mmCIF file of C-alpha atoms in Angstrom:
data_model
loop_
_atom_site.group_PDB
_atom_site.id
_atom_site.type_symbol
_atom_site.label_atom_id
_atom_site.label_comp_id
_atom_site.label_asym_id
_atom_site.label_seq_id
_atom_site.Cartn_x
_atom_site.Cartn_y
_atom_site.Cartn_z
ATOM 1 C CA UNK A 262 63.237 59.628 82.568
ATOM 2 C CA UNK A 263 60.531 61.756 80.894
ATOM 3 C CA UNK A 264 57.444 62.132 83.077
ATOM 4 C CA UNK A 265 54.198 64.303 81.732
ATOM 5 C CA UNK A 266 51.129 65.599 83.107
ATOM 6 C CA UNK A 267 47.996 66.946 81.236
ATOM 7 C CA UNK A 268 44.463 67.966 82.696
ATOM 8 C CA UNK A 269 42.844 66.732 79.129
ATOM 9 C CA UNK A 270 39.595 68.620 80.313
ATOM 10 C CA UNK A 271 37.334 65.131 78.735
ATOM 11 C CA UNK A 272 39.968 62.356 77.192
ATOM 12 C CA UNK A 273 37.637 61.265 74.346
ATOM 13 C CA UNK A 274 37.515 65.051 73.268
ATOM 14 C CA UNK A 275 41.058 65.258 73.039
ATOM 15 C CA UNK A 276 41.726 62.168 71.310
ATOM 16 C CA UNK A 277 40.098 64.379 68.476
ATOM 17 C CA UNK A 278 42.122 67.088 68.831
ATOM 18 C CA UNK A 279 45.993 65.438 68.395
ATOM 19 C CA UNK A 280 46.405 63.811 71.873
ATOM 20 C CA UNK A 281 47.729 60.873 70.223
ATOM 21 C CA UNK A 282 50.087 62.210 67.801
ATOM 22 C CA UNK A 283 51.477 64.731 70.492
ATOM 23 C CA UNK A 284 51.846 61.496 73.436
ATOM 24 C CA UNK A 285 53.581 60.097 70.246
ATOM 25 C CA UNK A 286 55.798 62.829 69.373
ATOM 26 C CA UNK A 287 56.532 63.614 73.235
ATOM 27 C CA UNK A 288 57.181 59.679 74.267
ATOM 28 C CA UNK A 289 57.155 60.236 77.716
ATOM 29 C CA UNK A 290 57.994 57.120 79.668
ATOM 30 C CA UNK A 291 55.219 57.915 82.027
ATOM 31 C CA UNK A 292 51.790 59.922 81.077
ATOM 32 C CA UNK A 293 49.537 60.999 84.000
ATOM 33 C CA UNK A 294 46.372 62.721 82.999
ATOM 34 C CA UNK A 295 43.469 64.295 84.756
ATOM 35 C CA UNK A 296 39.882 65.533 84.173
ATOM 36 C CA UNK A 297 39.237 62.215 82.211
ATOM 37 C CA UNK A 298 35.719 62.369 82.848
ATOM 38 C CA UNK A 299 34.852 58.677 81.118
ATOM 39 C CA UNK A 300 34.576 54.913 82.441
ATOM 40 C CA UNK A 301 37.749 52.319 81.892
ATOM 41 C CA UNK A 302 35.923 50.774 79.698
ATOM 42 C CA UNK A 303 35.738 53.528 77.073
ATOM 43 C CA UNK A 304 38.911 54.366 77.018
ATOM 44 C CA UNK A 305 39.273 52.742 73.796
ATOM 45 C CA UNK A 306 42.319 53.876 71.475
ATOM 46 C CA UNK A 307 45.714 52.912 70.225
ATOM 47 C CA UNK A 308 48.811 53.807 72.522
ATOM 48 C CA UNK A 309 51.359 51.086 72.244
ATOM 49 C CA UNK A 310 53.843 50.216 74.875
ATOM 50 C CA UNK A 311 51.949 51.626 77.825
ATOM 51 C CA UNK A 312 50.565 49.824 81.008
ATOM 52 C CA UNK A 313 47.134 51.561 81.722
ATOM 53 C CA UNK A 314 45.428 52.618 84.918
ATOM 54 C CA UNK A 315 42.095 54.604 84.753
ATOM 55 C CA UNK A 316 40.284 55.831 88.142
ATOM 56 C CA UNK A 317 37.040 57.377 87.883
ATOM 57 C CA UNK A 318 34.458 59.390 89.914
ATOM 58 C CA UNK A 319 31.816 57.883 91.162
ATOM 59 C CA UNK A 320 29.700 60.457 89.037
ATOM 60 C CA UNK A 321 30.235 59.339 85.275
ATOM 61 C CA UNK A 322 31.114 61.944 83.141
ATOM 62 C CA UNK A 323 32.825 63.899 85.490
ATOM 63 C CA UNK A 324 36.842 64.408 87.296
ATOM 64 C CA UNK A 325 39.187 61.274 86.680
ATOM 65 C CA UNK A 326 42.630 60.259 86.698
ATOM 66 C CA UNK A 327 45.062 57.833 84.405
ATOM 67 C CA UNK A 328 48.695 56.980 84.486
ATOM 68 C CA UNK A 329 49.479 55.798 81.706
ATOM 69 C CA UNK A 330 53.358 53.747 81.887
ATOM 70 C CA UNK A 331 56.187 51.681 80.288
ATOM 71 C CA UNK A 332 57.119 50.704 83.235
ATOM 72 C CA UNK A 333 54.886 48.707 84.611
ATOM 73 C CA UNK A 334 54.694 49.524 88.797
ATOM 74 C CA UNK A 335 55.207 47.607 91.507
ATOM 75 C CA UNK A 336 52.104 48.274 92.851
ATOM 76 C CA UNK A 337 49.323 50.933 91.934
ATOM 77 C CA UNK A 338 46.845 52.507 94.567
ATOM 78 C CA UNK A 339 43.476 54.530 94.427
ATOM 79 C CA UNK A 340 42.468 57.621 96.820
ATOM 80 C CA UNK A 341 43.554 58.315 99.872
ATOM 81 C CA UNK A 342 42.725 58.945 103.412
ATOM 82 C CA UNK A 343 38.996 58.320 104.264
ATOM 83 C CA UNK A 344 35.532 58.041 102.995
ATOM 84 C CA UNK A 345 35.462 61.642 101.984
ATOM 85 C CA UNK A 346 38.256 61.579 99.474
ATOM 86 C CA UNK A 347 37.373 58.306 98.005
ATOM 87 C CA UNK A 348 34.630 59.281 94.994
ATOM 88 C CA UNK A 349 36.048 61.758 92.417
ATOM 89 C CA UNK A 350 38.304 59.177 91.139
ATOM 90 C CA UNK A 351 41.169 62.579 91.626
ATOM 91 C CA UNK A 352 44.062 60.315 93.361
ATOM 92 C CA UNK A 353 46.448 57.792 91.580
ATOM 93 C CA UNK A 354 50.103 56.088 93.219
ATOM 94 C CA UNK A 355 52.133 54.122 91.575
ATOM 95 C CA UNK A 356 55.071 52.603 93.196
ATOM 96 C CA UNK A 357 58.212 52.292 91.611
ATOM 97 C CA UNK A 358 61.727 50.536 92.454
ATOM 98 C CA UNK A 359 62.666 54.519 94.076
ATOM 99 C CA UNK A 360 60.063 56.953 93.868
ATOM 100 C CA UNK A 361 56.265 56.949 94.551
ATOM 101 C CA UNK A 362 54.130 58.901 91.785
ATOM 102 C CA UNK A 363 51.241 60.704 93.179
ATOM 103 C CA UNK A 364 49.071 61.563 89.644
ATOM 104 C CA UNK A 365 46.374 64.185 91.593
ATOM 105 C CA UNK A 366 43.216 66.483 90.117
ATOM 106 C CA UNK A 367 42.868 68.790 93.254
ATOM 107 C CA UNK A 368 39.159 69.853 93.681
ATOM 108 C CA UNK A 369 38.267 73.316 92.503
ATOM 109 C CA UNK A 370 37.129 75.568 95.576
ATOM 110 C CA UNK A 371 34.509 76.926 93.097
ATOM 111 C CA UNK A 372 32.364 79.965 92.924
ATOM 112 C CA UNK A 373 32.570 81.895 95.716
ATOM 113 C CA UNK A 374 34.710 80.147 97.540
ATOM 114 C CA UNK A 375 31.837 77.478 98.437
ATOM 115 C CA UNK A 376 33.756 74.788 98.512
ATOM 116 C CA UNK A 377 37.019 75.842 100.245
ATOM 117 C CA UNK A 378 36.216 74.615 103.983
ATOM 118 C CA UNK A 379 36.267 71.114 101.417
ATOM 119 C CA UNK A 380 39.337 72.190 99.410
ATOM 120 C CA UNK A 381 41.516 72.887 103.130
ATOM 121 C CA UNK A 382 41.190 69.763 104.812
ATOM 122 C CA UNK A 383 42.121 68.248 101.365
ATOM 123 C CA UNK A 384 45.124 69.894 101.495
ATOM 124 C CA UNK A 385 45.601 69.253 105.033
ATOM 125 C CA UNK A 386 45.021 65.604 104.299
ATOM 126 C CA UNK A 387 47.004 64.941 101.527
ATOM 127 C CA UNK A 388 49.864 66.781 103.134
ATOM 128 C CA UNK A 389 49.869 64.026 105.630
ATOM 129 C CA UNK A 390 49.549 61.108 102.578
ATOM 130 C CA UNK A 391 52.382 62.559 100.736
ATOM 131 C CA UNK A 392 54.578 62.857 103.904
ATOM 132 C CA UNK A 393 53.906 59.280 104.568
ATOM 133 C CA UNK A 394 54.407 58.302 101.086
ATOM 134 C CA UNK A 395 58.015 60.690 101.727
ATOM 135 C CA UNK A 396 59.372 58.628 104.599
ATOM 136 C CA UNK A 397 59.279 55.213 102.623
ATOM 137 C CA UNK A 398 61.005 56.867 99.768
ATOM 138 C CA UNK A 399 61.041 60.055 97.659
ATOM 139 C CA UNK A 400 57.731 61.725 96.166
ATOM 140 C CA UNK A 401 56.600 62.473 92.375
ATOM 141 C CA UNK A 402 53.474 64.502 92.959
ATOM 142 C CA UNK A 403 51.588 65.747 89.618
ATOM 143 C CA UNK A 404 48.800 67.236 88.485
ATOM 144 C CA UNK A 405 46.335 70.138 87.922
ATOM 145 C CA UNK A 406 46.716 71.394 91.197
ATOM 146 C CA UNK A 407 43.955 74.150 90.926
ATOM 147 C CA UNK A 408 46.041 76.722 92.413
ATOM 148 C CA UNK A 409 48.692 79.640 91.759
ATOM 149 C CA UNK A 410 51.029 79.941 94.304
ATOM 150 C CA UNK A 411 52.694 82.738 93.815
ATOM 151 C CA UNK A 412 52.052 86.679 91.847
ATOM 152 C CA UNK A 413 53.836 85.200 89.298
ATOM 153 C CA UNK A 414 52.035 82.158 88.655
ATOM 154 C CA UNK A 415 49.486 84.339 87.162
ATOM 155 C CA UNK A 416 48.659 87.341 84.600
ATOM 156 C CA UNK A 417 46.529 89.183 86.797
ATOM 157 C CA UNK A 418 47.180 88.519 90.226
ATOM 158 C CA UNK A 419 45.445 91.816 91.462
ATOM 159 C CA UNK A 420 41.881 91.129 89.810
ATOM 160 C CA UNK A 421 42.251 87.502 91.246
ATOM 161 C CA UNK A 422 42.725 87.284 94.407
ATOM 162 C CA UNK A 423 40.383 85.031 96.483
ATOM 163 C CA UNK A 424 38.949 83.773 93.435
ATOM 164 C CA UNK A 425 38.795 79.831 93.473
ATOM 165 C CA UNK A 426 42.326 78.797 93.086
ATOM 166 C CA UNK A 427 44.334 82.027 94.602
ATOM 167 C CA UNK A 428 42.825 82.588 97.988
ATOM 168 C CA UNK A 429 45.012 83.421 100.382
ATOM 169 C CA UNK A 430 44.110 79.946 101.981
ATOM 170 C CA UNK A 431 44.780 77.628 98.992
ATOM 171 C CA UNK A 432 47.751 79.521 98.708
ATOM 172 C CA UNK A 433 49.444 78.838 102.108
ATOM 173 C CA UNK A 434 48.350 75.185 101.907
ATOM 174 C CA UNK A 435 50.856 75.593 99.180
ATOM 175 C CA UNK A 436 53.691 76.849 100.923
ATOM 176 C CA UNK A 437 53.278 74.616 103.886
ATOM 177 C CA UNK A 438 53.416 71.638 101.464
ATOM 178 C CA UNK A 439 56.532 73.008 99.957
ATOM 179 C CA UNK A 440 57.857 74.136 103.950
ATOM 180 C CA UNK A 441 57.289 70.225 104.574
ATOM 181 C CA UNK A 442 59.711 68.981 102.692
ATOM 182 C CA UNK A 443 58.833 69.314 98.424
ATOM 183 C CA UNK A 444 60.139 71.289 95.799
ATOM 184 C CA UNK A 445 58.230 73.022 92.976
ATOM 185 C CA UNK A 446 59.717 71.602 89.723
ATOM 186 C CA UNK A 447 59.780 74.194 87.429
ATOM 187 C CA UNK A 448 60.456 76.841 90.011
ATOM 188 C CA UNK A 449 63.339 75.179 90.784
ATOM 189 C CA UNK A 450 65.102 75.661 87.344
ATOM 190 C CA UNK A 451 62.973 78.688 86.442
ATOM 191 C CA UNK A 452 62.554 80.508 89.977
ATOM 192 C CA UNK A 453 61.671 84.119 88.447
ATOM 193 C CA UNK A 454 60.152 83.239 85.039
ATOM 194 C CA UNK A 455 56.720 85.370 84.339
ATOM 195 C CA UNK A 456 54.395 84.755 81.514
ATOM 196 C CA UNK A 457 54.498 80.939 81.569
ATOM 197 C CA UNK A 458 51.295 78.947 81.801
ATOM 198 C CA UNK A 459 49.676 76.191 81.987
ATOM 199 C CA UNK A 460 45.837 76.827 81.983
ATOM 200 C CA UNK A 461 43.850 79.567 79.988
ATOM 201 C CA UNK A 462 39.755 80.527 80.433
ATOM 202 C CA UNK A 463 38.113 79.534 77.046
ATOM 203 C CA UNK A 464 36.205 82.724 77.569
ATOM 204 C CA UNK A 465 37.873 86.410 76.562
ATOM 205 C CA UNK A 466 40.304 84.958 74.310
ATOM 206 C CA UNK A 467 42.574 84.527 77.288
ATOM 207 C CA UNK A 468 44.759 81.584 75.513
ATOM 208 C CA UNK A 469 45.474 84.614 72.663
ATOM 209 C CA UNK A 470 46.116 87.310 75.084
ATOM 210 C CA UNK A 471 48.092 84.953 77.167
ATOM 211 C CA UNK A 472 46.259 85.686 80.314
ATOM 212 C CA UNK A 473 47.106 82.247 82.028
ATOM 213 C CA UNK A 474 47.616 80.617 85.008
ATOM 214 C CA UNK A 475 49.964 78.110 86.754
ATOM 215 C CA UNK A 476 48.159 75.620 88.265
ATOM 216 C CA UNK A 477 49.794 72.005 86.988
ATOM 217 C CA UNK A 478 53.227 71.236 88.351
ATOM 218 C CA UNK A 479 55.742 68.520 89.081
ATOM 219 C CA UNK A 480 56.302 68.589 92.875
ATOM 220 C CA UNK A 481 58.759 66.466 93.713
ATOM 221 C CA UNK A 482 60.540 65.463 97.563
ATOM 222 C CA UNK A 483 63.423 67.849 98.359
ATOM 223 C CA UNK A 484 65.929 65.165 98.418
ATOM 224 C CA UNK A 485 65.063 64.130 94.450
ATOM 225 C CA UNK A 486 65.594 67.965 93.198
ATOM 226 C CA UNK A 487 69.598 67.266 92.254
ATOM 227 C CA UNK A 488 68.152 64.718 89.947
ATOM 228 C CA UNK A 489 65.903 67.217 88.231
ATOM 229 C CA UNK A 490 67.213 67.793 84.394
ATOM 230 C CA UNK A 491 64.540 69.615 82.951
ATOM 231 C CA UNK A 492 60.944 71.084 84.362
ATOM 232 C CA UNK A 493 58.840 72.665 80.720
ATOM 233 C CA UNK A 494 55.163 73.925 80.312
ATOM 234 C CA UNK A 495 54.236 73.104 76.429
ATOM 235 C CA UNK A 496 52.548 76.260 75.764
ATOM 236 C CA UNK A 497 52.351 75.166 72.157
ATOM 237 C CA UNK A 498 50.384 72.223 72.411
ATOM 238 C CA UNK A 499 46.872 72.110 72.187
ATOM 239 C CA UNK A 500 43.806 70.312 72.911
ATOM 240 C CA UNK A 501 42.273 70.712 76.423
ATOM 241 C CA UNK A 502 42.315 74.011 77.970
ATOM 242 C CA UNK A 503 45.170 73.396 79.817
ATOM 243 C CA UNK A 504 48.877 72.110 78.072
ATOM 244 C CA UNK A 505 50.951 69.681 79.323
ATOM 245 C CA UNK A 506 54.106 69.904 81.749
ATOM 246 C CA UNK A 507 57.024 67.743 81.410
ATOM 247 C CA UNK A 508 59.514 66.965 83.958
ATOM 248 C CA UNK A 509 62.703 64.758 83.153
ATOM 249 C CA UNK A 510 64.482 63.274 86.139
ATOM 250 C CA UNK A 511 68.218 61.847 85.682
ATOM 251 C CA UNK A 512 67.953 57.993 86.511
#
């Protein structure tokens, strides 16, 4: 099974810029996107074979969420947790036969820091969702998670620290996700790889220089990491200002 996730960074932008032909060329049995930033209703193109689900933020124009499946789930839920949580359109579960699939755009902690007090008891929260999710059966969590975990997650660690998405903070909620019972896809397979990416500034020519950052995964509950075949970050593919990761899972 061939699972990807993409933060598209505005959908309808990067239909024009070879979404299609790379979802084609990929044929991933399930698609999970964020940063959609449109309406159901115009996501209007030509994907065969795929059941659709589109969440969106209260705010049009802005966040957003799809899974986009041949499968079709056995059931498919928006959000999470209370009120707070419930108007970026960020959260999408589908159910299948053995594993939940959590697609996720984590809020930014932006500028300064100003929205971290926010960003922690997200963490905090969806901590608990996913451990719920855990003891009904095993966890596919996905998504632009907005944060490196570790040195190595991104080119300059030094100049970067306690800048939105590697404070010290976001980067313990991290490790107490992965403490609780989850496994980090790609460092799994790839535990000590450097210079692999998944998001680039469009400023400073940082995609040409290569100064990246980690910050979508495939996290996935500790018991389902034996079935993991293959955990990649397309570093070739463009589009958005992120690429896409791809997990495949044995069956």
């Amino acid at each position: 099974m061939k699972l990807v996730s993409w933060n598209v960074n505005g959908l309808r932008a990067c239909l024009g810029k070879g979404f299609l032909d790379y979802v084609k060329e990929e044929d991933p049995d399930i698609l999970c996107l964020q940063e959609t930033k449109l309406q159901p209703e115009q996501a209007v193109f030509d994907l065969d074979g795929y059941h659709r689900f589109f969440h969106s933020a209260d705010k049009k124009g802005y966040s957003g969420t799809a899974i986009l499946t041949k499968e079709a789930p056995l059931s498919v839920a928006y959000d999470f947790g209370g009120d707070i949580h419930r108007h970026e359109g960020r959260v999408i579960t589908a159910e299948y036969a053995d594993f939940f699939l959590v697609c996720c755009y984590t809020p930014n902690s932006q500028d300064g820091l100003k929205r971290l007090t926010y960003r922690l008891q997200w963490e905090d929260d969806l901590r608990g969702y996913l451990k719920a999710l855990d003891a009904v059966k095993p966890v596919v969590y996905c998504g632009d998670l907005n944060v490196a975990h570790r040195e190595i997650d991104l080119k300059n660690p030094k100049a970067n620290r306690m800048n939105p998405g590697f404070s010290d903070a976001e980067r313990e909620k991290m490790t107490e996700l992965i403490a609780s019972g989850f496994t980090d896809s790609f460092r799994h397979l790839h535990p000590e790889a450097t210079g692999v990416y998944s998001w680039w500034s469009y400023r400073y020519h940082a995609r040409e220089n290569n100064a990246g950052w980690r910050i979508d995964y495939f996290i996935v509950s500790d018991r389902m990491a034996g079935r993991i075949r293959s955990a990649e970050i397309r570093t070739a593919v463009y589009g958005s200002d992120h690429c896409p990761v791809v997990l495949e899972l044995d069956r």
